[in-house]
Coordinates of C-alpha atoms in Angstrom, one line a residue:
X246 CA -0.8 10.9 20.9
X247 CA 0.4 10.0 24.3
X248 CA 2.3 6.6 24.5
X249 CA 0.5 4.0 26.1
X250 CA 4.1 2.0 27.1
X251 CA 7.5 2.9 27.0
X252 CA 8.4 3.7 23.6
X253 CA 10.6 1.2 21.6
X254 CA 13.8 2.5 20.3
X255 CA 12.8 3.8 16.6
X256 CA 14.5 2.0 13.7
X257 CA 17.3 4.3 12.3
X258 CA 16.7 5.8 9.1
X259 CA 19.2 4.3 6.2
X260 CA 19.2 8.3 4.4
X261 CA 20.6 11.3 6.2
X262 CA 18.1 14.3 5.9
X263 CA 18.7 16.3 3.1
X264 CA 18.0 14.4 0.5
X265 CA 20.2 12.0 -1.6
X266 CA 24.2 12.1 -1.4
X267 CA 26.7 10.9 -3.6
X268 CA 28.4 7.5 -2.2
X269 CA 31.6 7.8 -0.6
X270 CA 34.8 7.2 -2.7
X271 CA 36.0 4.3 -0.5
X272 CA 34.1 1.3 0.8
X273 CA 33.6 0.9 4.4
X274 CA 36.7 -1.2 5.2
X275 CA 36.0 -4.9 4.9
X276 CA 33.4 -4.3 3.1
X277 CA 34.4 -6.2 -0.3
X278 CA 36.2 -8.7 1.3
X279 CA 32.4 -9.3 3.5
X280 CA 30.7 -9.4 0.3
X281 CA 33.3 -12.0 -1.4
X282 CA 32.4 -14.2 2.2
X283 CA 28.7 -13.7 2.4
X284 CA 27.3 -14.2 -1.0
X285 CA 27.6 -17.7 -2.0
X286 CA 28.7 -18.2 -5.7
X287 CA 26.1 -20.0 -8.1
X288 CA 27.3 -23.5 -8.7
X289 CA 27.8 -24.8 -12.0
X290 CA 23.9 -26.2 -13.7
X291 CA 25.4 -29.7 -13.6
X292 CA 26.1 -30.0 -9.7
X293 CA 23.6 -27.8 -8.2
X294 CA 22.0 -30.1 -6.1
X295 CA 25.5 -31.6 -4.8
X296 CA 26.5 -27.8 -3.8
X297 CA 27.5 -27.2 0.2
X298 CA 24.9 -24.9 1.6
X299 CA 26.9 -22.1 2.6
X300 CA 27.8 -21.7 6.8
X301 CA 25.3 -19.8 8.8
X302 CA 27.7 -17.8 10.3
X303 CA 28.5 -16.1 7.2
X304 CA 24.8 -14.8 7.1
X305 CA 25.1 -13.8 10.6
X306 CA 28.4 -12.0 9.7
X307 CA 26.6 -10.0 7.0
X308 CA 24.0 -8.5 9.4
X309 CA 25.9 -7.8 11.9
X310 CA 28.2 -5.8 9.3
X311 CA 25.5 -4.1 7.7
X312 CA 23.6 -2.9 11.3
X313 CA 27.2 -2.2 12.1
X314 CA 27.6 0.8 9.1
X315 CA 26.4 4.5 9.8
X316 CA 23.2 5.4 7.9
X317 CA 23.5 6.9 4.7
X318 CA 26.7 6.4 2.0
X319 CA 28.4 3.5 4.1
X320 CA 24.8 1.3 3.9
X321 CA 23.7 2.5 0.5
X322 CA 27.4 1.8 -1.0
X323 CA 27.0 -2.0 0.3
X324 CA 23.6 -2.2 -1.1
X325 CA 24.5 -0.5 -4.5
X326 CA 27.9 -2.6 -4.8
X327 CA 25.8 -6.0 -3.8
X328 CA 23.2 -5.4 -6.9
X329 CA 25.8 -4.4 -9.3
X330 CA 28.8 -7.1 -8.1
X331 CA 26.8 -9.9 -7.7
X332 CA 23.5 -10.0 -9.7
X333 CA 23.0 -12.5 -12.8
X334 CA 26.1 -13.5 -14.9
X335 CA 25.4 -12.6 -18.0
X336 CA 27.9 -14.8 -20.0
X337 CA 26.2 -18.0 -18.7
X338 CA 23.1 -16.7 -19.1
X339 CA 23.6 -15.6 -23.2
X340 CA 25.2 -19.7 -23.3
X341 CA 21.9 -21.1 -21.6
X342 CA 19.7 -18.9 -24.1
X343 CA 21.8 -19.8 -27.6
X344 CA 21.2 -23.5 -26.4
X345 CA 17.4 -23.1 -25.7
X346 CA 17.0 -21.8 -29.3
X347 CA 19.4 -24.2 -30.9
X348 CA 16.9 -27.1 -29.3
X349 CA 13.9 -25.1 -30.6
X350 CA 15.7 -24.7 -34.7
X351 CA 16.8 -28.3 -34.2
X352 CA 13.0 -29.5 -33.2
X353 CA 14.7 -31.9 -30.3
X354 CA 13.0 -34.1 -27.9
X355 CA 10.5 -32.2 -25.8
X356 CA 13.0 -33.5 -22.7
X357 CA 15.9 -31.7 -24.3
X358 CA 14.0 -28.6 -24.7
X359 CA 13.0 -28.9 -21.2
X360 CA 16.2 -29.0 -19.7
X361 CA 17.6 -26.1 -22.0
X362 CA 14.8 -24.0 -20.7
X363 CA 15.6 -25.0 -17.0
X364 CA 19.4 -24.3 -17.1
X365 CA 18.5 -20.9 -18.7
X366 CA 16.0 -20.3 -15.9
X367 CA 18.7 -21.5 -13.3
X368 CA 21.3 -18.9 -14.7
X369 CA 18.4 -16.2 -14.5
X370 CA 19.2 -16.3 -10.7
X371 CA 21.3 -13.6 -9.6
X372 CA 24.0 -14.3 -6.9
X373 CA 22.6 -12.0 -4.2
X374 CA 19.4 -14.3 -4.1
X375 CA 21.3 -17.2 -2.5
X376 CA 22.1 -14.6 0.3
X377 CA 18.8 -13.5 0.5
X378 CA 18.0 -17.1 1.1
X379 CA 20.4 -17.6 3.3
X380 CA 19.5 -14.6 5.9
X381 CA 16.0 -16.0 5.8
X382 CA 16.9 -18.9 7.3
X383 CA 18.3 -17.4 10.1
X384 CA 16.4 -16.9 13.6
X385 CA 15.3 -13.3 13.0
X386 CA 16.5 -13.0 9.8
X387 CA 13.2 -12.7 7.9
X388 CA 12.5 -9.6 9.9
X389 CA 15.8 -8.4 8.9
X390 CA 15.3 -8.6 4.9
X391 CA 12.0 -6.8 5.8
X392 CA 14.0 -3.8 6.8
X393 CA 16.6 -4.3 4.8
X394 CA 14.1 -3.6 1.9
X395 CA 12.3 -0.6 3.8
X396 CA 16.3 0.6 3.7
X397 CA 16.5 -0.5 -0.1
X398 CA 13.1 1.2 -0.9
X399 CA 13.7 4.6 0.8
X400 CA 16.8 5.1 -0.9
X401 CA 15.2 4.7 -4.3
X402 CA 12.7 7.0 -3.7
X403 CA 15.4 9.6 -2.5
X404 CA 17.6 8.6 -5.3
X405 CA 20.6 7.9 -2.8
X406 CA 20.9 4.9 -4.4
X407 CA 19.5 4.0 -8.2
X408 CA 19.9 2.2 -11.5
X409 CA 18.8 -0.8 -13.1
X410 CA 20.9 -2.8 -11.2
X411 CA 19.6 -1.6 -7.8
X412 CA 16.2 -1.7 -9.3
X413 CA 16.4 -5.1 -9.9
X414 CA 17.2 -6.3 -6.5
X415 CA 14.6 -4.7 -5.0
X416 CA 12.1 -6.5 -7.2
X417 CA 13.6 -10.1 -6.8
X418 CA 13.5 -9.3 -2.5
X419 CA 9.9 -8.3 -3.1
X420 CA 9.0 -11.3 -5.0
X421 CA 10.6 -13.4 -2.3
X422 CA 9.4 -11.9 0.2
X423 CA 5.8 -12.4 -1.4
X424 CA 6.6 -16.2 -0.9
X425 CA 7.5 -16.1 2.3
X426 CA 4.6 -14.1 3.9
X427 CA 2.0 -16.2 1.6
X428 CA -1.4 -16.5 3.6
X429 CA -0.1 -20.2 4.8
X430 CA 2.6 -18.5 6.9
X431 CA 0.2 -15.7 8.5
X432 CA -1.9 -15.6 11.8
X433 CA -4.8 -13.3 11.9
X434 CA -4.7 -12.1 15.3
X435 CA -7.5 -10.0 17.1
X436 CA -6.5 -6.3 19.0
X437 CA -8.5 -5.6 22.1
X438 CA -8.0 -3.6 25.2
X439 CA -6.1 -6.2 27.2
X440 CA -3.5 -7.0 24.2
X441 CA 0.0 -6.3 25.2
X442 CA 0.8 -2.8 25.3
X443 CA 3.2 -3.2 22.9
X444 CA 1.1 -4.4 20.4
X445 CA -1.4 -1.5 21.2
X446 CA 1.6 1.2 21.0
X447 CA 2.4 -0.2 17.6
X448 CA -0.9 -0.4 16.0
X449 CA -1.2 3.7 16.9
X450 CA 1.7 4.3 15.7
X451 CA 1.1 2.9 12.2
X452 CA -2.8 3.8 11.9
X453 CA -1.8 6.3 8.6
X454 CA -5.6 6.5 7.7
X455 CA -6.6 8.5 10.5
X456 CA -4.5 9.0 13.0
X457 CA -4.7 8.0 16.9
X458 CA -5.2 10.7 18.7
X459 CA -4.7 9.6 22.6
X460 CA -5.0 6.8 24.8
X461 CA -8.7 7.1 25.2
X462 CA -9.2 7.3 21.2
X463 CA -7.5 3.8 21.0
X464 CA -9.5 2.1 23.3
X465 CA -12.6 3.1 21.8
X466 CA -11.6 2.0 18.4
X467 CA -10.4 -2.2 19.9
X468 CA -14.1 -1.7 21.8
X469 CA -17.6 -2.0 21.8
X470 CA -18.7 -2.3 18.3
X471 CA -15.4 -2.0 16.8
X472 CA -13.1 -4.6 15.9
X473 CA -9.0 -4.7 15.3
X474 CA -7.0 -7.2 13.4
X475 CA -3.6 -7.8 12.2
X476 CA -1.6 -10.3 10.4
X477 CA 1.8 -11.8 12.4
X478 CA 3.9 -14.1 10.4
X479 CA 5.0 -17.5 12.3
X480 CA 8.6 -16.2 12.0
X481 CA 7.7 -13.0 13.6
X482 CA 5.5 -13.5 15.8
X483 CA 3.2 -10.7 17.9
X484 CA 4.5 -8.3 15.3
X485 CA 1.4 -6.5 13.3
X486 CA 2.3 -6.4 9.3
X487 CA -0.7 -4.8 8.2
X488 CA -3.7 -3.9 10.4
X489 CA -7.4 -3.4 9.5
X490 CA -10.1 -1.4 11.4
X491 CA -13.8 -2.2 11.5
X492 CA -16.8 -0.9 12.7
X493 CA -19.9 -2.9 13.8
X494 CA -22.9 -0.7 12.8
X495 CA -26.8 -0.7 11.5
X496 CA -26.0 0.7 8.2
X497 CA -23.6 1.6 5.3
X498 CA -21.7 4.9 7.0
X499 CA -21.0 8.3 5.5
X500 CA -18.9 9.8 7.8
X501 CA -15.5 9.0 9.5
X502 CA -16.3 11.6 12.6
X503 CA -18.8 9.3 13.9
X504 CA -16.6 6.4 14.0
X505 CA -13.6 7.8 15.5
X506 CA -14.8 10.1 17.6
X507 CA -13.3 11.1 21.0
X508 CA -15.8 9.9 23.6
X509 CA -16.4 6.1 24.0
X510 CA -20.0 5.2 24.7
X511 CA -20.8 3.6 28.1
X512 CA -22.3 0.2 26.7
X513 CA -22.4 -3.0 25.8
X514 CA -22.6 -4.7 22.3
X515 CA -26.6 -5.2 21.3
X516 CA -26.1 -7.7 18.5
X517 CA -29.4 -6.9 17.3
X518 CA -28.0 -3.7 16.1
X519 CA -25.0 -4.9 14.2
X520 CA -26.0 -5.9 10.9
X521 CA -23.0 -4.1 8.5
X522 CA -19.3 -4.1 8.6
X523 CA -17.3 -0.8 7.8
X524 CA -14.0 -1.3 7.0
X525 CA -12.6 2.1 7.7
X526 CA -8.6 1.7 8.0
X527 CA -6.0 -1.0 6.5
X528 CA -2.6 0.4 7.2
X529 CA 0.8 -1.5 6.5
X530 CA 3.4 -1.4 9.4
X531 CA 6.4 -2.5 7.7
X532 CA 7.2 -0.4 4.8
X533 CA 9.5 -3.4 3.6
X534 CA 6.7 -5.2 2.5
X535 CA 5.3 -2.9 0.2
X536 CA 3.7 -4.2 -2.9
X537 CA 3.6 -7.8 -1.1
X538 CA -0.3 -8.9 -1.7
X539 CA -1.6 -8.9 2.5
X540 CA -4.5 -6.2 2.5
X541 CA -6.6 -8.3 0.0
X542 CA -5.7 -11.8 2.3
X543 CA -6.8 -9.5 5.6
X544 CA -10.3 -8.3 4.5
X545 CA -11.0 -11.7 3.1
X546 CA -10.2 -13.6 6.1
X547 CA -11.6 -10.8 8.5
X548 CA -14.7 -11.6 7.0
X549 CA -14.9 -15.1 7.5
X550 CA -14.1 -14.6 11.0
X551 CA -16.9 -12.1 11.5
X552 CA -19.2 -13.8 9.7
X553 CA -18.4 -17.0 12.6
X554 CA -18.8 -14.5 15.2
X555 CA -21.8 -12.5 14.0
X556 CA -23.8 -14.1 11.2
X557 CA -26.1 -11.5 11.3
X558 CA -24.3 -9.3 9.5
X559 CA -25.0 -9.5 5.7
X560 CA -23.7 -5.7 4.3
X561 CA -19.7 -5.3 3.8
X562 CA -18.2 -2.1 2.9
X563 CA -15.6 0.1 3.5
X564 CA -15.5 4.0 4.3
X565 CA -12.5 4.8 2.1
X566 CA -10.3 8.2 1.6
X567 CA -9.8 9.6 -1.4
X568 CA -6.2 10.8 -1.4
X569 CA -5.2 12.6 -4.3
X570 CA -8.5 14.1 -5.3
X571 CA -7.9 17.9 -4.4
X572 CA -4.2 17.4 -6.0
X573 CA -6.0 16.3 -9.4
X574 CA -8.5 19.2 -8.7
X575 CA -5.8 21.8 -8.2
X576 CA -4.0 20.2 -11.5
X577 CA -7.0 21.0 -13.7
X578 CA -7.3 24.5 -12.6
X579 CA -3.5 25.1 -13.0
X580 CA -3.8 23.6 -16.8
X581 CA -6.9 25.8 -17.4
X582 CA -5.1 29.2 -16.0
X583 CA -2.8 28.9 -18.7
X584 CA -5.6 29.8 -21.1
X585 CA -7.1 33.2 -20.1
X586 CA -11.3 32.5 -19.5
X587 CA -11.3 28.9 -19.8
X588 CA -13.7 27.1 -17.6
X589 CA -14.0 23.2 -18.2
X590 CA -15.1 22.0 -14.7
X591 CA -18.1 24.5 -13.7
X592 CA -21.5 25.4 -15.9
X593 CA -21.6 29.0 -16.6
X594 CA -24.0 29.8 -13.6
X595 CA -21.8 27.8 -11.0
X596 CA -18.6 29.8 -12.2
X597 CA -20.5 32.5 -12.0
X598 CA -21.3 32.1 -8.2
X599 CA -17.8 30.9 -7.3
X600 CA -16.0 34.2 -8.7
X601 CA -18.8 36.5 -7.0
X602 CA -17.8 34.7 -4.0
X603 CA -14.3 34.6 -4.7
X604 CA -14.2 38.3 -6.3
X605 CA -11.6 36.8 -8.5
X606 CA -13.1 35.7 -12.4
X607 CA -9.9 33.8 -12.9
X608 CA -9.0 30.5 -11.2
X609 CA -6.3 31.6 -8.6
X610 CA -8.0 32.6 -5.6
X611 CA -9.8 29.1 -5.6
X612 CA -6.7 27.2 -6.1
X613 CA -5.7 29.0 -3.4
X614 CA -8.4 28.3 -1.1
X615 CA -8.4 24.6 -2.3
X616 CA -4.7 24.2 -1.1
X617 CA -5.0 26.1 2.0
X618 CA -8.5 24.6 3.1
X619 CA -9.6 28.0 3.6
X620 CA -13.1 27.3 1.5
X621 CA -14.4 25.5 3.7
X622 CA -14.9 28.6 5.9
X623 CA -17.2 30.1 3.7
X624 CA -20.7 28.7 4.2
X625 CA -21.8 30.1 0.9
X626 CA -19.0 28.7 -1.1
X627 CA -19.0 25.3 0.4
X628 CA -22.7 25.5 -0.9
X629 CA -22.0 26.4 -4.4
X630 CA -18.8 23.6 -4.8
X631 CA -21.3 21.0 -3.3
X632 CA -22.8 19.5 -6.5
X633 CA -19.6 20.4 -9.1
X634 CA -17.2 18.7 -6.7
X635 CA -19.3 15.9 -6.0
X636 CA -19.6 15.3 -9.9
X637 CA -15.9 15.8 -10.4
X638 CA -15.0 13.6 -7.5
X639 CA -17.2 10.8 -9.2
X640 CA -15.3 11.3 -12.3
X641 CA -11.7 11.2 -11.0
X642 CA -12.7 7.5 -9.1
X643 CA -14.8 6.2 -12.2
X644 CA -13.1 7.7 -15.6
X645 CA -9.6 8.9 -14.5
X646 CA -7.0 6.1 -15.6
X647 CA -3.6 4.9 -15.4
X648 CA -2.9 2.1 -17.8
X649 CA -6.7 1.5 -18.2
X650 CA -7.3 1.3 -14.5
X651 CA -8.4 3.5 -11.6
X652 CA -5.8 6.5 -11.1
X653 CA -6.6 6.5 -7.4
X654 CA -4.8 3.5 -5.5
X655 CA -7.1 3.3 -2.7
X656 CA -10.2 2.9 -5.7
X657 CA -7.8 0.2 -7.6
X658 CA -7.2 -1.9 -4.6
X659 CA -10.9 -1.9 -3.5
X660 CA -11.8 -2.4 -7.6
X661 CA -9.5 -5.2 -7.9
X662 CA -10.5 -6.9 -4.9
X663 CA -14.0 -7.3 -6.6
X664 CA -16.0 -4.5 -4.9
X665 CA -18.6 -1.8 -6.3
X666 CA -18.2 2.0 -6.1
X667 CA -21.1 2.3 -4.0
X668 CA -21.3 6.0 -2.7
X669 CA -19.6 9.2 -2.7
X670 CA -19.9 11.0 1.1
X671 CA -20.3 14.7 0.9
X672 CA -18.1 16.2 4.2
X673 CA -17.4 12.5 5.2
X674 CA -14.0 13.7 6.6
X675 CA -14.2 17.2 7.9
X676 CA -10.8 16.7 9.5
X677 CA -7.7 19.2 8.3
X678 CA -6.4 16.1 6.7
X679 CA -9.6 14.9 4.9
X680 CA -10.4 18.6 3.6
X681 CA -6.7 18.8 2.4
X682 CA -6.6 15.2 0.5
X683 CA -10.2 15.2 -0.8
X684 CA -11.8 18.4 -0.1
X685 CA -13.5 16.6 2.7
X686 CA -15.2 13.5 0.3
X687 CA -15.3 9.9 1.5
X688 CA -16.2 6.9 -0.6
X689 CA -17.9 3.5 0.4
X690 CA -16.5 0.2 -1.4
X691 CA -19.4 -2.3 -1.0
X692 CA -18.7 -6.1 -1.2
X693 CA -21.1 -8.5 -2.5
X694 CA -19.9 -11.6 -1.1
X695 CA -21.2 -13.8 -4.1
X696 CA -19.9 -11.6 -6.8
X697 CA -17.0 -10.3 -6.0
X698 CA -14.9 -12.6 -8.2
X699 CA -16.9 -11.9 -11.2
X700 CA -16.3 -8.3 -10.2
X701 CA -12.6 -8.9 -9.9
X702 CA -12.5 -10.5 -13.4
X703 CA -14.3 -8.1 -15.2
X704 CA -11.9 -5.5 -13.4
X705 CA -8.6 -7.1 -14.1
X706 CA -9.3 -8.7 -17.2
X707 CA -11.6 -6.0 -19.0
X708 CA -10.8 -2.9 -16.9
X709 CA -14.4 -2.2 -16.3
X710 CA -15.6 -0.2 -13.1
X711 CA -18.8 -1.7 -11.2
X712 CA -20.5 1.6 -9.5
X713 CA -23.9 2.3 -8.2
X714 CA -26.5 4.2 -9.7
X715 CA -25.5 7.2 -7.8
X716 CA -22.1 7.2 -9.0
X717 CA -23.3 6.7 -12.4
X718 CA -25.8 9.5 -12.2
X719 CA -22.6 11.7 -11.2
X720 CA -20.3 10.9 -13.8
X721 CA -23.6 11.4 -16.2
X722 CA -24.1 14.8 -14.9
X723 CA -19.5 15.3 -14.8
X724 CA -20.0 14.2 -18.9
X725 CA -23.2 16.7 -19.4
X726 CA -21.6 19.8 -17.4
X727 CA -17.6 19.5 -18.5
X728 CA -15.7 19.5 -21.4
X729 CA -12.6 17.8 -20.2

């Protein structure tokens, strides 16, 4: 998209292109000494309340040193050493755990057992946690910790940093950020065309679901019959952390093209036409906050905001992508290709029609057409695939599981929030991205506000998916027509 204002300098990537690299043989000059000065030692349990807090200058020194390191091995070296050399003191943990067991075996008074457990809890804190706490108190320190965790996650994904110590440090930092970014510290802000240029630019840059094409498109998304909200943090004012886009309509939308069309209408809102709120995009702008629960709270806050502004809205629904469906489908076709003539996804008549159109009785041509989006160029093939892809998609969302919960991450998110798997929409997203990710299909998750709590409890507790008649009918068709 053409920039709406002068570009803010991009944050340099921590990891150099070309995949993971081995750590340098020697640390950057001063790294070891810097870590010893910056990471406060865990004082003995008996003196924890009297321990002198670390000087702020040490935290600021750590920030300057980290940012002075070149992207790549030097920063990876620092993060690895921090995780490995300044974690939990295992000797103290073992000693404290033994005292807990001793107190239990001797059936000592509750106070003694509770104190022994408190001592164990205290020594389970890694030393680097004290550094993170210290950095969080600095001006700009919370922003730095979010950036540092983004670097850490990027390194874990590319294997530039690895191992149990680094993974543990990532989990500790995520839990600390979850406390600092709880709802009490978050501000809900609405974006309009009059919002600061920098905010509009960040919103457009961070749109991960339906990319913003140009400034006209952006103006449409914050104009009439649209709402855009984001959470900011009191310590990072004006900085979007997570963004939610909403369309105000008269019914539940089945196509994203109608929502993000190119030219905005020259009209003002007629509130009598607005009965439905469609959440069509939610994007995390700070990768360092992955795993921190922000999306659920943002949706709930926006619902309350809309109810105050437009009390006539009674229907709340999403129009959501189905990432991973095409990949899952192609994977099934590949597994069946290993057994000549095996067909468990389509009925005999469907496969006969597909084979006649593709000119191939195996699944190889169909796989290639699905991988390249070429199948939508054939009107006949699109028509034949309509029914089987709808029922396969219904099963993918409803029946495919990971540890008992929905395999699809977007489905899992909304079902955890208590929504109903409401409707699957054929050709809901005809963009190349939509065709490639989900064969063009989209799904509505509907929120019945009075039932979200019970639905969420049912899903989280019994792993039961609440679905509409349309979805259940498609699932039934799948079970009757397929042999998976």
